[in-house]
CSV table of C-alpha atoms in Angstrom, one decimal:
chain,number,residue,atom,x,y,z
I,1,MET,CA,79.5,201.8,118.6
I,2,THR,CA,80.7,200.1,122.3
I,3,ARG,CA,78.0,198.9,124.2
I,4,SER,CA,76.4,198.3,127.7
I,5,HIS,CA,76.3,195.3,127.9
I,6,GLY,CA,73.8,194.8,131.3
I,7,GLU,CA,70.7,191.7,131.3
I,8,ALA,CA,67.9,193.5,130.5
I,9,THR,CA,65.7,192.7,134.3
I,10,TYR,CA,67.2,194.2,137.4
I,11,PHE,CA,63.7,193.0,139.1
I,12,THR,CA,61.4,195.4,140.7
I,13,VAL,CA,62.3,195.2,144.7
I,14,HIS,CA,59.2,194.4,147.0
I,15,ARG,CA,58.2,194.7,150.1
I,16,LEU,CA,56.9,192.2,152.1
I,17,ARG,CA,57.4,190.4,155.5
I,18,PRO,CA,60.6,188.8,156.8
I,19,HIS,CA,60.8,185.6,156.3
I,20,MET,CA,60.4,184.2,160.3
I,21,SER,CA,61.9,181.3,161.9
I,22,ARG,CA,58.9,179.3,164.3
I,23,SER,CA,61.0,178.8,167.6
I,24,SER,CA,63.2,181.8,167.6
I,25,GLU,CA,61.3,184.4,165.7
I,26,ALA,CA,64.4,185.5,164.4
I,27,ARG,CA,64.8,186.1,160.4
I,28,VAL,CA,65.6,184.0,158.8
I,29,GLU,CA,67.7,184.9,155.1
I,30,PRO,CA,67.1,182.6,152.4
I,31,PHE,CA,70.2,184.0,150.7
I,32,PRO,CA,73.7,184.1,151.4
I,33,ARG,CA,75.4,188.2,152.7
I,34,VAL,CA,78.4,187.8,150.3
I,35,LEU,CA,79.3,185.6,148.0
I,36,THR,CA,83.4,184.8,146.7
I,37,THR,CA,84.0,183.9,143.0
I,38,ASP,CA,87.8,183.0,142.2
I,39,ARG,CA,87.9,187.6,140.8
I,40,LEU,CA,84.9,188.3,142.4
I,41,ARG,CA,83.5,189.4,146.2
I,42,LEU,CA,79.6,190.4,145.5
I,43,VAL,CA,77.6,191.6,149.2
I,44,ALA,CA,74.2,192.3,149.6
I,45,ALA,CA,74.2,196.1,148.6
I,46,ASP,CA,72.5,198.8,151.4
I,47,THR,CA,74.0,201.5,152.6
I,48,ALA,CA,77.0,200.3,155.2
I,49,SER,CA,78.5,198.4,152.9
I,50,VAL,CA,77.8,200.5,149.8
I,51,ASP,CA,78.8,204.1,150.0
I,52,PRO,CA,75.8,205.8,148.2
I,53,PHE,CA,78.3,209.1,147.6
I,54,GLU,CA,80.6,207.0,145.5
I,55,LEU,CA,77.4,205.3,144.0
I,56,TYR,CA,76.1,208.2,142.6
I,57,GLU,CA,79.4,208.9,141.3
I,58,HIS,CA,78.8,205.5,138.8
I,59,CYS,CA,75.9,206.5,138.6
I,60,ARG,CA,74.8,210.2,137.9
I,61,GLU,CA,74.0,211.5,134.9
I,62,GLY,CA,77.1,212.6,133.4
I,63,ALA,CA,79.1,210.5,135.1
I,64,PRO,CA,82.4,208.1,132.9
I,65,GLY,CA,80.5,205.6,130.1
I,66,ILE,CA,77.4,206.9,131.9
I,67,GLU,CA,75.2,206.5,128.7
I,68,ARG,CA,77.3,203.6,127.4
I,69,VAL,CA,76.1,201.3,130.6
I,70,THR,CA,72.4,202.5,130.6
I,71,ARG,CA,71.7,201.9,126.9
I,72,TYR,CA,69.8,199.2,127.5
I,73,LEU,CA,69.3,198.7,130.4
I,74,THR,CA,65.7,199.5,132.8
I,75,TRP,CA,67.2,202.8,134.5
I,76,GLU,CA,68.3,205.7,133.8
I,77,PRO,CA,71.3,207.6,135.2
I,78,TYR,CA,70.5,209.2,138.4
I,79,GLY,CA,69.9,212.9,139.1
I,80,THR,CA,70.4,213.3,141.9
I,81,VAL,CA,72.8,211.6,144.9
I,82,ASN,CA,68.9,210.2,147.1
I,83,GLU,CA,68.4,208.1,144.0
I,84,ALA,CA,71.0,206.0,145.6
I,85,PHE,CA,70.1,205.9,148.9
I,86,GLU,CA,66.1,204.9,148.2
I,87,PHE,CA,67.8,202.2,145.9
I,88,LEU,CA,70.4,201.0,148.5
I,89,ASP,CA,67.0,201.1,151.0
I,90,ALA,CA,65.1,199.1,148.5
I,91,CYS,CA,67.9,196.6,148.4
I,92,GLU,CA,67.9,196.0,151.9
I,93,SER,CA,63.9,195.5,152.1
I,94,ASP,CA,63.9,193.2,149.5
I,95,PHE,CA,66.7,191.4,151.3
I,96,GLU,CA,64.7,191.0,154.0
I,97,SER,CA,61.5,190.0,152.2
I,98,GLY,CA,63.0,187.3,150.5
I,99,GLU,CA,61.9,188.2,147.3
I,100,ALA,CA,65.7,189.1,146.1
I,101,ALA,CA,68.9,189.5,146.6
I,102,HIS,CA,71.1,192.0,144.8
I,103,TYR,CA,74.8,192.5,145.4
I,104,ALA,CA,77.3,195.1,145.3
I,105,VAL,CA,80.5,193.9,142.8
I,106,PHE,CA,83.8,194.2,144.2
I,107,VAL,CA,87.1,193.4,142.6
I,108,GLY,CA,88.8,190.4,144.1
I,109,CYS,CA,92.1,190.4,143.4
I,110,GLU,CA,94.7,192.9,143.2
I,111,PRO,CA,95.8,195.3,141.9
I,112,GLU,CA,91.9,196.9,141.8
I,113,ALA,CA,91.0,194.7,144.8
I,114,GLY,CA,88.0,196.1,146.9
I,115,GLU,CA,86.5,198.2,143.9
I,116,PHE,CA,83.2,198.6,142.6
I,117,ALA,CA,83.1,196.9,139.7
I,118,GLY,CA,79.0,196.5,139.4
I,119,MET,CA,76.0,195.2,140.6
I,120,ALA,CA,74.5,191.8,140.6
I,121,GLY,CA,70.9,190.7,141.7
I,122,LEU,CA,69.0,187.4,141.7
I,123,GLY,CA,64.9,187.6,142.1
I,124,VAL,CA,63.1,184.8,143.2
I,125,GLU,CA,59.3,184.1,142.2
I,126,TRP,CA,58.5,181.6,144.6
I,127,ASP,CA,55.2,179.7,143.7
I,128,ARG,CA,57.0,179.3,140.0
I,129,ARG,CA,59.9,178.2,141.9
I,130,LEU,CA,62.0,180.7,139.3
I,131,GLY,CA,65.3,182.7,139.5
I,132,THR,CA,65.8,185.6,137.2
I,133,LEU,CA,69.4,187.1,137.0
I,134,GLY,CA,70.0,190.6,136.7
I,135,THR,CA,73.3,192.7,136.6
I,136,TRP,CA,75.7,195.8,135.1
I,137,PHE,CA,78.9,196.4,135.1
I,138,ARG,CA,80.9,199.4,134.9
I,139,GLU,CA,82.3,200.2,131.7
I,140,PRO,CA,85.9,199.8,132.7
I,141,PHE,CA,85.5,196.1,133.8
I,142,TRP,CA,83.1,194.9,130.4
I,143,GLY,CA,85.6,191.8,128.5
I,144,ARG,CA,86.7,190.4,131.4
I,145,GLY,CA,84.5,187.5,132.1
I,146,TYR,CA,82.7,188.9,135.5
I,147,SER,CA,79.0,188.5,134.3
I,148,GLY,CA,79.7,184.6,133.4
I,149,GLU,CA,81.5,184.1,136.6
I,150,ARG,CA,79.0,185.7,138.7
I,151,ALA,CA,76.4,184.0,137.2
I,152,ARG,CA,77.5,181.2,138.2
I,153,ALA,CA,77.8,182.2,141.6
I,154,LEU,CA,73.7,183.4,141.5
I,155,MET,CA,72.7,180.5,139.6
I,156,ARG,CA,74.5,178.0,142.4
I,157,VAL,CA,72.5,180.0,144.9
I,158,ALA,CA,69.4,179.1,143.4
I,159,PHE,CA,69.9,175.6,142.7
I,160,ASP,CA,71.5,174.2,145.6
I,161,ARG,CA,71.1,176.7,148.3
I,162,LEU,CA,67.3,178.1,147.7
I,163,GLY,CA,66.0,174.1,145.5
I,164,LEU,CA,64.5,176.4,142.6
I,165,GLU,CA,63.5,174.8,139.7
I,166,ALA,CA,64.2,177.2,137.0
I,167,VAL,CA,66.8,180.3,135.6
I,168,ALA,CA,66.1,182.9,133.3
I,169,VAL,CA,67.7,185.3,132.4
I,170,THR,CA,66.6,188.3,129.7
I,171,CYS,CA,68.8,190.5,127.2
I,172,HIS,CA,67.2,193.9,125.1
I,173,ALA,CA,66.6,192.2,121.3
I,174,GLU,CA,69.3,194.9,120.2
I,175,ASN,CA,71.9,194.4,122.3
I,176,GLU,CA,73.9,191.9,120.0
I,177,LYS,CA,76.9,191.3,122.9
I,178,SER,CA,74.9,191.1,126.0
I,179,ARG,CA,73.3,188.2,123.9
I,180,ARG,CA,76.5,186.3,123.1
I,181,ALA,CA,77.9,186.8,126.6
I,182,ILE,CA,75.0,184.5,128.5
I,183,ARG,CA,74.5,182.1,125.6
I,184,LYS,CA,77.9,181.5,126.1
I,185,TYR,CA,77.6,180.8,130.1
I,186,VAL,CA,73.8,179.4,129.9
I,187,ASP,CA,75.0,177.1,127.6
I,188,ALA,CA,78.1,176.0,129.9
I,189,ALA,CA,75.2,175.4,132.2
I,190,GLY,CA,73.7,172.9,130.1
I,191,GLY,CA,70.8,176.0,129.1
I,192,ARG,CA,69.4,177.0,126.1
I,193,GLU,CA,68.0,180.8,124.6
I,194,GLU,CA,64.6,180.0,124.5
I,195,GLY,CA,63.4,182.4,121.2
I,196,LEU,CA,62.6,186.1,120.8
I,197,LEU,CA,59.5,188.0,123.6
I,198,ARG,CA,58.0,190.6,121.2
I,199,ASN,CA,57.1,194.0,123.5
I,200,HIS,CA,58.2,191.6,127.3
I,201,THR,CA,60.0,194.9,129.1
I,202,ARG,CA,59.8,198.6,129.3
I,203,TYR,CA,62.5,200.9,129.4
I,204,PRO,CA,62.4,204.3,129.8
I,205,ASP,CA,61.9,205.6,125.9
I,206,GLY,CA,60.2,202.4,125.8
I,207,VAL,CA,58.8,198.9,125.1
I,208,ALA,CA,61.3,196.9,123.4
I,209,ASP,CA,61.4,193.1,123.0
I,210,SER,CA,63.8,190.6,124.6
I,211,TYR,CA,65.5,187.8,124.1
I,212,ARG,CA,65.1,185.2,127.5
I,213,PHE,CA,67.4,182.3,128.6
I,214,SER,CA,67.0,179.6,131.1
I,215,VAL,CA,68.5,176.9,132.9
I,216,THR,CA,66.7,173.9,135.0
I,217,ARG,CA,68.4,172.6,138.1
I,218,GLU,CA,68.5,168.9,136.1
I,219,GLU,CA,71.0,170.7,133.8
I,220,TRP,CA,72.8,172.7,136.0
I,221,ALA,CA,73.7,169.6,138.0
I,222,ALA,CA,74.9,167.8,134.8
I,223,ASN,CA,76.9,170.4,134.0
I,224,LEU,CA,78.0,172.9,136.6
I,225,GLY,CA,76.3,171.3,140.1
I,226,PRO,CA,78.1,169.3,142.6
I,227,GLY,CA,79.2,166.1,140.9
I,228,SER,CA,79.4,167.5,137.6
I,229,GLY,CA,83.5,167.4,138.1
I,230,VAL,CA,83.4,171.5,136.9
I,231,THR,CA,84.3,174.3,139.2
I,232,SER,CA,84.0,177.8,138.2
I,233,SER,CA,87.6,178.4,137.1
I,234,ASP,CA,87.0,176.1,134.3
I,235,THR,CA,84.6,177.5,132.0
I,236,ASP,CA,86.2,181.2,132.9
I,237,GLY,CA,86.8,183.9,130.5
I,238,ALA,CA,85.9,187.0,128.5
I,239,ASP,CA,82.8,186.6,127.9
I,240,GLY,CA,82.1,190.2,125.9
I,241,GLU,CA,79.3,191.0,128.6
I,242,GLY,CA,81.0,191.9,132.1
């Protein structure tokens, strides 16, 4: 059976105070609002950038493929449209707090340019200088290599913009397709699979083991960072996850 290719951790939203400029008291945003890759456009998710009713149609109970999409994710299909509104409000709050960026992922090339493909995120533990990746894609967009393309864009933000020391990602221990896909883009960045974390992640049907991967700043710089001689298109390909 074909199963979801999503990464396990789509991090918890936080509501903390915004970062403020000392000089102007204007809010300074650590994360970019828009990221563009060869084939994707990532836009900070809120009710202005994402239609809550459209999001609900893709994520609701009974939506095409939704059971396969959420099979290994930490959230369940939406029961009401209000859940889409609440999620987008939480995304905006998280972005403003500087604790995480949740992006709506849109196809950036024809013939599907502008079509909503899924969600991607980068959570930050500032005291540990650690970033955490999370993503899910709608089923029609699996197998295109979008997940790796999205991961490289977010790692670039984590290391080159935010100055983090490491980026980590986990997946459900039974989600072999996601594990292979993550291993591919982590290997390309010089990172590693660290091993199995027992009873690590809570899912709707209980707690499960997870595989954890990580990339350090030094590994990124040597393999995909500025001066590495590698562009995003050099490592692109169908990774089996997105």
